[in-house]
Amino acid sequence: MKPSLHSLLLWLLLCVCAVPVMAQPTTPAPPELDARGYLLVDFHTGKTLAELNADERLEPASLTKIMTAYAVFRELAAQRIKLDDQVLVSEKAWRTGGSKMFIEVGKRVSLEDLLKGMIIQSGNDASVALAEYVSGNVESFANLMNAHAQRLGMTHSHFTNPNGLPDPELYTTARDMARVAVALIREFPEYYAWYSNLEFTYNGITQPNRNPLLRRDPSADGIKTGYTKAAGYCLIGSAKRDDMRLISVVMGSSSPRARAEASLALLNYGFRTYESHKLYPVGQPIENLRVWFGEQETLAAGPERDVVATIPRGQYDKLSARLEKTPDLNAPIAQGERLGEVVIALGTEEVTRIPLVALQELPKGGLWRYAKDSFLRMF
């Protein structure tokens, strides 16, 4: 007896349903770490790759010195101070407890040596000497630190001293510390190079850099450790492999070994799981846009800064780009004026938006151009 058409269709349907459906690849979960809070971000895009309690208020300990260095670097950039300035060491700076550069009261020390003593040796005494030289006293310098923190968007941070010694009103978050670390590296690469120095000698005393990543990961080049009993063991790390730089923040680990292992685990997870691609460099023309009433009809437009996408590994072929252009552009247009946005997407998910700007100036055209464009716009 031949099977009916209905039974054949039912058999085919059961066969199709029995075929296993291939699941979409998922991003591996970050490792479990010994830390009260942590954060892993891509330096170029700011994309968060892993986090735990990243916005919880925590004590920064000597991570504070990253903000101290940033504030001093800003003063150097403004040419209000110089690296070869000779700083008189006060009794307050000399008496500061904790880790020391071993400066001596009444002696003069170059600003550059004080910075290296703070960055490489984590000198609390050097931090106070720098604060007093820049702002007159520690309290005024703390106000400067807080002003920079607000400008950088560190809305959950408050600083009361330049070295991170315990204070009930001294606090931050892992996310805020990542913000200042990124700003320091981006704005001051020439000074950031000091963070990878393995040791520094002052007054005949050589001290090693306290950052264990520098000796355990050849791609690591910064940035700072911290410890107090209340804060636990903290470490902000930075590493660069090929064109990808990651920033890791680990706060509140139980031991020096735990913070080092947590930082390495985060960095390795990020580099293993994600990849970054520079899609359009800053200043590269992407499109010639139609402009009305200008000396010429079109104007070259490009990204305001490098267009970089951080995505899970193996997903590059799913990236797409589009331009969202400002309608009805009219001359005159200044160089750098915003003309729209470059939008990068991974499948249906938006990855990043970068302003699209004019790559040169376009002055207003003459009477003939005005009359011609007015006529064309009517139709």
C-alpha positions as a printed Julia matrix, in Angstrom:
379×3 Matrix{Float64}:
  0.0    0.0     0.0
  1.45   3.34   -1.05
  1.76   6.04    1.61
 -0.6    8.97    1.23
  0.61  12.44    0.26
 -0.38  13.64    3.72
  1.79  11.04    5.47
  4.77  11.87    3.22
  4.5   15.58    4.06
  4.26  14.76    7.76
  7.39  12.57    7.52
  9.35  15.35    5.76
  8.29  17.88    8.39
  9.5   15.61   11.18
 12.84  15.16    9.42
 13.32  18.91    9.06
 12.46  19.52   12.72
 14.95  16.86   13.77
 17.88  18.68   12.09
 19.79  20.55   14.83
 19.85  24.34   14.47
 23.35  25.87   14.63
 23.47  28.4    17.44
 24.93  31.81   16.8
 28.43  32.24   18.28
 28.36  33.97   21.65
 31.06  36.07   23.29
 32.76  34.13   26.11
 32.04  35.38   29.62
 34.86  37.26   31.37
 36.87  35.37   34.0
 35.95  35.37   37.67
 38.36  37.65   39.52
 39.45  38.39   43.07
 38.34  42.05   43.15
 35.6   44.24   44.58
 35.27  45.98   41.24
 36.89  45.85   37.82
 36.6   47.25   34.33
 38.13  46.47   30.95
 37.82  49.04   28.15
 39.18  49.55   24.68
 41.4   52.66   24.65
 40.42  53.9    21.17
 36.66  53.36   21.29
 35.88  53.43   25.01
 33.88  50.22   24.57
 33.4   48.29   27.8
 34.53  44.68   27.34
 34.07  43.42   30.91
 32.94  44.93   34.21
 31.93  44.24   37.77
 30.75  46.97   40.13
 32.42  49.48   37.81
 30.34  52.36   39.21
 30.59  51.42   42.88
 32.31  54.02   45.08
 35.7   52.63   46.19
 38.88  53.99   47.73
 41.61  54.56   45.11
 44.74  54.46   47.3
 47.76  55.36   45.12
 45.7   55.18   41.93
 45.02  58.79   42.97
 48.48  59.65   41.63
 47.24  59.15   38.07
 45.01  62.19   38.54
 47.89  64.02   40.26
 50.14  63.36   37.28
 47.39  64.37   34.84
 46.89  67.69   36.61
 50.64  68.42   36.59
 50.9   67.45   32.91
 48.12  69.93   32.12
 50.11  72.66   33.86
 53.18  71.72   31.82
 51.13  71.86   28.61
 49.88  75.33   29.57
 53.55  76.36   30.13
 52.85  77.56   33.65
 55.61  75.25   34.91
 58.62  73.52   33.31
 60.32  70.15   33.79
 63.58  71.78   34.85
 61.93  73.94   37.54
 63.64  73.45   40.9
 61.09  72.67   43.62
 61.86  73.45   47.26
 60.9   70.5    49.48
 58.71  71.5    52.43
 58.68  69.82   55.82
 55.13  68.64   55.12
 56.24  66.86   51.95
 59.27  65.36   53.69
 57.19  64.07   56.62
 54.51  62.43   54.44
 54.19  58.77   55.36
 53.88  55.68   53.21
 55.91  54.97   50.08
 58.69  57.51   49.56
 61.02  58.94   46.95
 63.23  60.04   49.91
 63.43  63.74   49.12
 64.97  65.9    51.86
 63.46  68.93   53.54
 64.96  72.24   52.42
 66.54  70.73   49.29
 65.55  71.61   45.72
 64.48  68.84   43.35
 63.68  69.18   39.65
 60.05  68.88   38.68
 60.97  66.05   36.3
 62.6   64.05   39.09
 59.56  64.56   41.32
 57.27  63.3    38.57
 59.42  60.21   38.02
 59.63  59.65   41.77
 55.84  59.71   41.97
 55.18  57.69   38.8
 57.88  55.01   39.09
 58.54  54.87   42.86
 55.01  55.88   43.94
 56.46  58.52   46.24
 53.87  60.08   48.53
 56.41  62.75   49.45
 56.94  63.62   45.77
 53.17  63.9    45.28
 52.86  66.49   48.06
 55.87  68.45   46.77
 54.3   68.59   43.31
 50.93  69.66   44.69
 52.47  72.45   46.75
 54.52  73.72   43.83
 51.59  73.78   41.39
 48.88  75.17   43.69
 50.56  76.47   46.84
 49.09  73.81   49.13
 47.51  70.37   49.05
 43.96  71.66   49.53
 44.1   73.98   46.51
 45.66  71.23   44.4
 42.82  68.88   45.38
 40.4   71.48   44.03
 42.33  71.44   40.75
 42.14  67.64   40.66
 38.38  67.76   41.2
 37.96  70.36   38.45
 39.76  68.09   35.99
 37.71  65.12   37.2
 34.46  66.96   36.47
 35.68  68.02   33.03
 36.57  64.41   32.19
 33.14  63.16   33.3
 34.38  61.5    36.5
 31.11  62.26   38.24
 31.53  59.66   41.0
 34.97  60.78   42.18
 36.25  63.2    44.79
 39.88  63.9    45.67
 41.23  65.39   48.89
 44.96  64.78   48.52
 47.5   64.01   45.75
 48.78  60.66   47.04
 45.73  58.56   48.0
 46.37  58.3    51.73
 43.08  57.36   53.47
 40.43  60.05   53.82
 36.66  59.59   54.23
 36.05  62.07   51.4
 38.51  60.47   48.97
 36.71  58.07   46.62
 36.33  57.05   42.98
 35.07  54.19   40.78
 36.71  51.79   38.37
 35.0   53.55   35.45
 36.19  56.97   36.55
 39.77  55.76   36.94
 39.65  54.34   33.42
 38.55  57.76   32.16
 41.56  59.59   33.59
 43.93  56.82   32.49
 42.68  57.08   28.9
 42.94  60.89   28.99
 46.5   60.77   30.33
 47.7   58.33   27.65
 45.91  60.17   24.83
 46.91  63.69   25.77
 50.45  63.12   27.05
 52.12  60.19   25.27
 55.57  61.72   25.79
 55.14  61.66   29.59
 53.21  58.39   29.61
 56.41  56.66   28.45
 57.76  57.08   32.01
 55.17  54.61   33.3
 57.03  51.76   31.59
 60.4   52.53   33.23
 61.37  49.55   35.36
 63.27  51.58   37.98
 64.32  55.06   39.0
 67.31  56.24   41.01
 67.22  59.38   43.13
 69.76  60.47   45.74
 71.64  57.19   45.29
 68.57  55.1    46.06
 67.23  52.86   43.28
 63.65  51.67   43.54
 61.79  49.37   41.12
 58.53  50.18   39.41
 55.77  48.6    41.52
 53.7   47.56   38.5
 54.12  43.75   38.13
 52.61  43.72   34.63
 55.75  45.31   33.2
 57.75  42.19   34.05
 55.07  39.61   33.25
 53.57  40.85   29.99
 55.79  42.31   27.24
 52.8   44.17   25.77
 52.14  46.04   29.05
 53.47  49.59   29.39
 51.61  51.0    32.43
 50.16  52.23   34.56
 49.81  52.28   38.42
 49.39  50.19   41.55
 47.77  51.19   44.83
 47.24  49.8    48.31
 45.81  50.76   51.66
 44.2   48.43   54.18
 40.77  49.87   53.42
 41.19  50.0    49.63
 42.81  46.6    49.23
 45.23  45.94   46.38
 44.52  47.93   43.21
 46.07  48.08   39.77
 45.36  49.95   36.56
 47.02  48.23   33.63
 47.5   49.17   30.02
 48.76  46.96   27.23
 49.07  47.32   23.47
 49.11  44.43   21.01
 49.31  45.38   17.33
 47.03  48.42   16.97
 44.77  47.53   19.9
 45.26  49.04   23.37
 43.25  47.92   26.4
 42.9   49.51   29.84
 42.18  47.27   32.84
 41.13  48.54   36.27
 41.19  46.15   39.23
 40.22  47.48   42.67
 39.98  45.78   46.06
 41.92  42.56   45.47
 43.07  40.54   48.46
 46.82  40.43   47.71
 49.5   41.76   45.33
 49.46  38.43   43.5
 45.67  38.48   43.16
 45.6   41.96   41.61
 48.36  41.04   39.13
 46.64  37.8    38.11
 43.28  39.56   37.81
 44.76  42.28   35.61
 46.52  39.77   33.35
 43.37  37.67   33.09
 41.33  40.71   32.06
 43.84  41.88   29.46
 44.27  38.4    27.97
 40.5   37.95   27.87
 40.08  41.22   25.99
 42.78  40.58   23.42
 41.63  36.97   22.9
 37.93  37.8    22.56
 37.86  41.16   20.74
 39.57  42.91   17.86
 39.78  46.55   16.81
 39.76  47.88   13.25
 40.61  51.38   12.07
 38.06  51.87    9.32
 38.72  55.5     8.37
 41.66  57.61    9.56
 41.1   61.17   10.7
 41.21  63.61    7.79
 40.48  61.03    5.09
 37.84  62.26    2.62
 34.83  59.95    2.78
 32.41  61.81    0.53
 32.05  65.05   -1.43
 28.88  66.73   -0.18
 26.68  69.1    -2.18
 26.83  72.62   -0.76
 24.63  75.53   -1.85
 25.83  79.08   -2.54
 29.57  78.28   -2.24
 32.52  79.06   -4.48
 32.26  75.41   -5.56
 29.4   72.94   -5.54
 30.96  70.21   -3.41
 33.02  70.0    -0.26
 35.16  67.06    0.95
 34.01  65.66    4.28
 35.8   63.22    6.59
 35.79  61.94   10.18
 36.64  64.27   13.05
 38.85  61.55   14.53
 39.89  58.0    13.64
 36.9   55.74   13.08
 37.72  52.59   15.06
 35.38  49.67   15.74
 35.91  47.17   18.57
 34.03  43.95   17.86
 34.06  40.27   18.82
 36.72  38.37   16.89
 35.65  36.9    13.57
 32.81  39.39   13.0
 34.59  41.85   10.69
 32.59  40.85    7.6
 29.38  41.91    9.38
 30.49  45.54    9.79
 28.76  48.23    7.75
 29.05  52.01    7.5
 26.66  54.78    6.54
 26.65  58.57    6.52
 23.96  60.65    8.19
 24.41  64.0     6.43
 23.1   67.37    7.52
 20.47  68.39    4.93
 20.69  71.6     2.87
 24.28  72.65    3.55
 24.82  76.34    2.8
 28.11  78.22    2.41
 30.09  79.67    4.04
 31.39  76.58    5.85
 34.45  76.64    8.12
 37.08  73.92    8.16
 36.17  71.42   10.88
 32.48  72.39   10.88
 30.19  69.47   11.61
 28.31  68.18    8.55
 26.8   64.96    9.89
 27.95  61.65   11.37
 29.69  58.45   10.31
 27.72  55.51   11.74
 29.29  52.06   12.09
 27.09  49.02   12.74
 27.7   45.34   13.4
 24.7   43.63   11.88
 21.75  45.53   13.33
 23.67  46.84   16.37
 25.21  50.31   16.23
 28.88  50.22   17.24
 29.99  53.85   17.11
 29.2   57.32   15.79
 31.89  59.81   14.78
 31.23  63.41   13.68
 31.62  64.07    9.94
 33.37  67.42    9.39
 34.46  69.71    6.59
 38.07  69.02    5.59
 38.59  72.54    4.26
 36.97  75.94    4.28
 34.33  76.78    1.66
 33.69  80.53    1.27
 30.45  81.98   -0.03
 30.2   82.22   -3.81
 29.45  85.27   -5.92
 26.18  86.63   -7.28
 26.13  84.22  -10.24
 26.51  81.19   -7.95
 23.77  82.5    -5.66
 21.38  83.01   -8.57
 22.14  79.61  -10.09
 21.74  77.67   -6.83
 18.56  79.58   -5.94
 17.1   78.52   -9.3
 18.2   74.88   -8.87
 16.76  74.63   -5.37
 13.34  75.65   -6.68
 13.21  72.31   -8.52
